[in-house]
PDB file of C-alpha atoms in Angstrom:
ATOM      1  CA  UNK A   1     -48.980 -29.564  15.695  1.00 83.00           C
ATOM      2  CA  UNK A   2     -46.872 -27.016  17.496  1.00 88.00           C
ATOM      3  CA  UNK A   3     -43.153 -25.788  16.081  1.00 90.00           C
ATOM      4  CA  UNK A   4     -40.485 -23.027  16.769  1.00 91.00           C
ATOM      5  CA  UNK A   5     -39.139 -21.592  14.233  1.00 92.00           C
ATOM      6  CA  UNK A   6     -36.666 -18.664  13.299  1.00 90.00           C
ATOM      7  CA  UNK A   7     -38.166 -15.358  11.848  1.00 91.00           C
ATOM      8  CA  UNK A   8     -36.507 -15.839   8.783  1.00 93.00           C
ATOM      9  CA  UNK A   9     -38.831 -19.104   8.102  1.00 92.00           C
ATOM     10  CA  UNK A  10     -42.094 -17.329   9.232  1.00 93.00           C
ATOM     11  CA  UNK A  11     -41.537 -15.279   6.813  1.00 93.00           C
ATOM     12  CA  UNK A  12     -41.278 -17.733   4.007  1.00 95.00           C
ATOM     13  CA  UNK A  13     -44.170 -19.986   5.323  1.00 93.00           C
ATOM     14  CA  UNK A  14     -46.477 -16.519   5.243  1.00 92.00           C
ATOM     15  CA  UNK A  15     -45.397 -16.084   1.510  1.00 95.00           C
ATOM     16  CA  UNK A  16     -46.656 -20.117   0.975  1.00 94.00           C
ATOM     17  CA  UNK A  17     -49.962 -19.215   1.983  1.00 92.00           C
ATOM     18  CA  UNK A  18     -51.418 -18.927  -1.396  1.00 92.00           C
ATOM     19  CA  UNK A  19     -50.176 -22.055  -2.533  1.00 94.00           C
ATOM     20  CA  UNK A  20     -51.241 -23.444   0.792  1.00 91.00           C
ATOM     21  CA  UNK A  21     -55.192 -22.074   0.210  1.00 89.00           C
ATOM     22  CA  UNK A  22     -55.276 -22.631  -3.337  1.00 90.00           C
ATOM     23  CA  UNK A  23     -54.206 -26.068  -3.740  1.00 90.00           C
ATOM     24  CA  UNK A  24     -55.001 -27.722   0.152  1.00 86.00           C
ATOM     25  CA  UNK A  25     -57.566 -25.258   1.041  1.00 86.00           C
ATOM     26  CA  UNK A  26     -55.643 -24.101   4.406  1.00 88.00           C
ATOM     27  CA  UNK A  27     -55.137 -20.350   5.586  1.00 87.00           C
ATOM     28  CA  UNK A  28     -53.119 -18.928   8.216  1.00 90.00           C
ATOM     29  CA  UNK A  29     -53.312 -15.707  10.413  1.00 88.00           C
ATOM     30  CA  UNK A  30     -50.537 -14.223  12.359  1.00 90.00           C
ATOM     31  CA  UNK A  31     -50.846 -12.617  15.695  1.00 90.00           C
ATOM     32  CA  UNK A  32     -48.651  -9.457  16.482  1.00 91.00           C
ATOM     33  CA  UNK A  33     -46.990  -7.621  19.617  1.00 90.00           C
ATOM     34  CA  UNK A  34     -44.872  -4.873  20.022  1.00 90.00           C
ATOM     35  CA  UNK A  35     -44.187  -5.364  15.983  1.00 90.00           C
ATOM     36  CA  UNK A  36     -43.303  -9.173  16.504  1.00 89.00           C
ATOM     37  CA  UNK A  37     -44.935 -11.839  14.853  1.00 91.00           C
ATOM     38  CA  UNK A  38     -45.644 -14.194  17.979  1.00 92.00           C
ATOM     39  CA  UNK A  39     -47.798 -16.804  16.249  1.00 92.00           C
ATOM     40  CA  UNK A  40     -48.905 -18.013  13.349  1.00 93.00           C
ATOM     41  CA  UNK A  41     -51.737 -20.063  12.778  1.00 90.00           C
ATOM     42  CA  UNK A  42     -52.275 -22.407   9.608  1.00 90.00           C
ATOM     43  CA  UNK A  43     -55.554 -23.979   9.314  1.00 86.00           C
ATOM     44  CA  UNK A  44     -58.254 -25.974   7.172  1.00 84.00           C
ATOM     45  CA  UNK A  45     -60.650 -23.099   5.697  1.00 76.00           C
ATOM     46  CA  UNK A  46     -63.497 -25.791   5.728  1.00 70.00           C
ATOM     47  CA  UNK A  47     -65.048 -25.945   9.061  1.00 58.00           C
ATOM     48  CA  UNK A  48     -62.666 -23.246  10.194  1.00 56.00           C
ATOM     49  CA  UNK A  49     -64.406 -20.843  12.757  1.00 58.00           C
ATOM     50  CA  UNK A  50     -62.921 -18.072  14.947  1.00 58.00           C
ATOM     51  CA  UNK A  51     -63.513 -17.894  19.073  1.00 58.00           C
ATOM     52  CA  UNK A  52     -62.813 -14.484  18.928  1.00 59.00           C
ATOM     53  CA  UNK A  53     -59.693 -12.979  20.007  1.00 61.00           C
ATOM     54  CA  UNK A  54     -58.086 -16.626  20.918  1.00 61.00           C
ATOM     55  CA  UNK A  55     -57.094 -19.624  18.985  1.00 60.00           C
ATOM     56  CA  UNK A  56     -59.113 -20.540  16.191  1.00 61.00           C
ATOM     57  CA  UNK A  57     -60.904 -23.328  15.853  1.00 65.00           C
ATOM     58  CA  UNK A  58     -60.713 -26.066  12.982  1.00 69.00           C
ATOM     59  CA  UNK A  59     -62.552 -29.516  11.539  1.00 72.00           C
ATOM     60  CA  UNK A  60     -58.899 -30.102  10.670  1.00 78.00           C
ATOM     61  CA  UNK A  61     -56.054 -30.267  13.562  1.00 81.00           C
ATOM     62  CA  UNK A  62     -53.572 -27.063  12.676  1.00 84.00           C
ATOM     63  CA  UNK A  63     -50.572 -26.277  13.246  1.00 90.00           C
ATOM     64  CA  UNK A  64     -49.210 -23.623  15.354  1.00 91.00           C
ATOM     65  CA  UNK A  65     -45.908 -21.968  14.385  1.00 94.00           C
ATOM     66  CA  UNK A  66     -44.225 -20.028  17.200  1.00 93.00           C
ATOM     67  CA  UNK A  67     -41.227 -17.625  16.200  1.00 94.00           C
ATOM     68  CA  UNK A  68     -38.194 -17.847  18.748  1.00 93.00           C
ATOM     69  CA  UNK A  69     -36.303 -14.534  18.596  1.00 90.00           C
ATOM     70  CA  UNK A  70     -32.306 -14.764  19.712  1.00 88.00           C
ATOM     71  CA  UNK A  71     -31.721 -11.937  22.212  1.00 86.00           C
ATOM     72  CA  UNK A  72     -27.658 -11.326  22.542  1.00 83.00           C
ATOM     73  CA  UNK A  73     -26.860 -11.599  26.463  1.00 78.00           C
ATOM     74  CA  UNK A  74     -26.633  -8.371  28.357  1.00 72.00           C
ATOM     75  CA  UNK A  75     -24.105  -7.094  30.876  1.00 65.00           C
ATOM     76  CA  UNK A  76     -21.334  -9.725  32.459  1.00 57.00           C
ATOM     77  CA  UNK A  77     -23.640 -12.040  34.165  1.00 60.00           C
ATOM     78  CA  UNK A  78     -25.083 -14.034  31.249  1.00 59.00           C
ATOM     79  CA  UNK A  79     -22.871 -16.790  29.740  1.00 67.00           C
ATOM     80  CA  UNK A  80     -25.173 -17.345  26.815  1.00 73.00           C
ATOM     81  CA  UNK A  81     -27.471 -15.820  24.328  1.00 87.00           C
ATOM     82  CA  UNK A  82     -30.865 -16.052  25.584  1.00 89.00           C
ATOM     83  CA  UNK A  83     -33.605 -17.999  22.826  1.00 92.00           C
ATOM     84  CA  UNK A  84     -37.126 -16.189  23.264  1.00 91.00           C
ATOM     85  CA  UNK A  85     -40.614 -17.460  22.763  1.00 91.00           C
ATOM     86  CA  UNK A  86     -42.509 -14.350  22.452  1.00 88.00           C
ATOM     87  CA  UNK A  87     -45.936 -15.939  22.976  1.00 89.00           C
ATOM     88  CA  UNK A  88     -45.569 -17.786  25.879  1.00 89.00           C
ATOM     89  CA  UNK A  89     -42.883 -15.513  27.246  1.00 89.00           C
ATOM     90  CA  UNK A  90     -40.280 -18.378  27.409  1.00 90.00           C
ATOM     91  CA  UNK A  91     -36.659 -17.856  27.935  1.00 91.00           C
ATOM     92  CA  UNK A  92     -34.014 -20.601  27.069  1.00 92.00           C
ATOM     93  CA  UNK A  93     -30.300 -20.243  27.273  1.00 91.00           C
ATOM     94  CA  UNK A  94     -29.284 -20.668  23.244  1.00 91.00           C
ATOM     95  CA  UNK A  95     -27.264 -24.255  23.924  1.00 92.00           C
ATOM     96  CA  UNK A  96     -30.271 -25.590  25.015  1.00 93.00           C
ATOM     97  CA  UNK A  97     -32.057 -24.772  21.331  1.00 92.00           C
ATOM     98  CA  UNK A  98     -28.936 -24.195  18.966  1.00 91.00           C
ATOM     99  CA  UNK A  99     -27.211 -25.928  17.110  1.00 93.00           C
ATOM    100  CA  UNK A 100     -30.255 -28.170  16.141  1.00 92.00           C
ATOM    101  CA  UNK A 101     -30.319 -31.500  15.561  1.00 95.00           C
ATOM    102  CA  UNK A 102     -31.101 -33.538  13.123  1.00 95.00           C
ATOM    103  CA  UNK A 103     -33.015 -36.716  12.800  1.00 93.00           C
ATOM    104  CA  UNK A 104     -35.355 -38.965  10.372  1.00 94.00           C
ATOM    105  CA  UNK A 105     -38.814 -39.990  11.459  1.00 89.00           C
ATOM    106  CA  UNK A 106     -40.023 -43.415   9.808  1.00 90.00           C
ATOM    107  CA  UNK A 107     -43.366 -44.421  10.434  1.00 87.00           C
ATOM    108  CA  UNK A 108     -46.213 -45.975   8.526  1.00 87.00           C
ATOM    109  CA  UNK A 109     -48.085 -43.844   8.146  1.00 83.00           C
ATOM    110  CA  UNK A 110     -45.444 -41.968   5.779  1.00 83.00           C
ATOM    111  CA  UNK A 111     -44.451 -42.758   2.036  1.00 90.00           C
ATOM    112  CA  UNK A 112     -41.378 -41.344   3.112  1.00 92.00           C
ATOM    113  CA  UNK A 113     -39.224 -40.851   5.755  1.00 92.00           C
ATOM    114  CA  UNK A 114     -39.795 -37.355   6.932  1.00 88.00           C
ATOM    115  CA  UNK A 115     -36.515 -35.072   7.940  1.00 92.00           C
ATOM    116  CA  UNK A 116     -36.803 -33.066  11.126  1.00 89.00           C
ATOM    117  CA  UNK A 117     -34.466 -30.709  13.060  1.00 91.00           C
ATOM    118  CA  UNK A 118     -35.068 -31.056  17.271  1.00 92.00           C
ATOM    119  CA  UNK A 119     -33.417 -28.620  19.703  1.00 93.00           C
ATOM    120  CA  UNK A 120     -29.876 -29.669  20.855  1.00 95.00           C
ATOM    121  CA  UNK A 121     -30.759 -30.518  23.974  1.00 95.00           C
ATOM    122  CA  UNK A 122     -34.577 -31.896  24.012  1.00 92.00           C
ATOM    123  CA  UNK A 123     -34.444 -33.367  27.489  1.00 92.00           C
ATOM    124  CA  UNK A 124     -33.308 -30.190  29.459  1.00 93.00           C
ATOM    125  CA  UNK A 125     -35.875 -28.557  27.119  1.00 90.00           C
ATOM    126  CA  UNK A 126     -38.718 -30.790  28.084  1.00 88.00           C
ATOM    127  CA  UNK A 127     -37.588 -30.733  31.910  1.00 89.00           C
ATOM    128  CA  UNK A 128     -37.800 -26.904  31.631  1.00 87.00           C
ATOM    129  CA  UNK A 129     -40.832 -26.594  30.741  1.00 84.00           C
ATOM    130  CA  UNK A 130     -43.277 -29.630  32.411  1.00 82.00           C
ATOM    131  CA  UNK A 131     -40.592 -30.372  35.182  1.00 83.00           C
ATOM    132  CA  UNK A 132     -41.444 -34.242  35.454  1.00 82.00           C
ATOM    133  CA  UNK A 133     -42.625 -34.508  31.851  1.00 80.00           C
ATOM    134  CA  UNK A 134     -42.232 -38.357  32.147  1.00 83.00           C
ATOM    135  CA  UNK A 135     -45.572 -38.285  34.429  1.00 84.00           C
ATOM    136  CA  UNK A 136     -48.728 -38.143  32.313  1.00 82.00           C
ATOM    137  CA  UNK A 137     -50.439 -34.629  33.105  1.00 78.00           C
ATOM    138  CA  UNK A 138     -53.243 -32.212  31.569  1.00 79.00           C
ATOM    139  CA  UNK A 139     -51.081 -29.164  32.726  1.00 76.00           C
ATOM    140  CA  UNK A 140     -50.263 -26.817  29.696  1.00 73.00           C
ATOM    141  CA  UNK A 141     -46.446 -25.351  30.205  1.00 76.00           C
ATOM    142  CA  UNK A 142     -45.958 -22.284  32.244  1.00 79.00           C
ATOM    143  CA  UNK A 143     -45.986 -18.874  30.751  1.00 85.00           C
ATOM    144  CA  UNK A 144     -42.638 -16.982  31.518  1.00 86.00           C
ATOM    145  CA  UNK A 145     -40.491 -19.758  31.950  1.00 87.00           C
ATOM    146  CA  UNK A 146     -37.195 -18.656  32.265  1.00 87.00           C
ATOM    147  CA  UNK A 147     -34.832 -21.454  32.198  1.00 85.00           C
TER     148      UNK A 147
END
């Protein structure tokens, strides 16, 4: 499972990870650049190995949190705020992301309707980064997107 979130909620998933080892047995490790968090990984400690320097690697599927940093727009040219994935280097104007929305997922597979907050605009989002993400593909998303 892959998310964006702000900062501010990185932060208060890293100070869950006690909780999260203690009573579900999962861990997490952060990855850091020029004194940004840029990803954090939360994974099953059983069967949980490390391929080195990349992702790690899990009996369990994980979930990936990426932090998206706001950068205020510089000089006269830029209409927006620019919303910045630090690990993939991607660059959305802040409309696109902000203000969220928010939506309830019902399945069966849940006791309870889960609550969920998607960017504002999830189709220019997608088109950004797959182009034609209506067409099945095994391509991963381009790193420095700017959008």
């Amino acid at each position: 499972i892959d998310l964006w979130a702000s900062p501010e909620t990185v932060a208060h998933v890293a100070t869950l990870e006690r909780q999260l080892n203690s009573k579900f047995g999962w861990t997490m490790r952060c990855f850091i650049h020029d004194g940004k968090v840029v990803l954090v990984q939360i994974v099953a400690t059983c069967g949980h190995r490390l391929s080195g320097v990349g992702k790690s690697v899990s009996s369990q599927p994980g979930i990936e949190v990426y932090p998206i940093y706001t950068i205020p727009r510089q000089g006269s040219g830029t209409q927006y705020d620019v919303v910045r994935d630090f690990w993939q280097g991607t660059r959305l104007p802040e409309p696109v992301m902000f203000p969220a929305k928010e939506m309830t997922l019902k399945s069966r597979g849940l006791k309870e309707p889960l609550d969920l907050q998607i960017p504002n605009q999830p189709l220019k989002l997608m088109e950004c980064l797959y182009g034609n993400w209506k067409v099945p593909s095994k391509k991963h998303a381009s790193i420095g997107k700017v959008c």
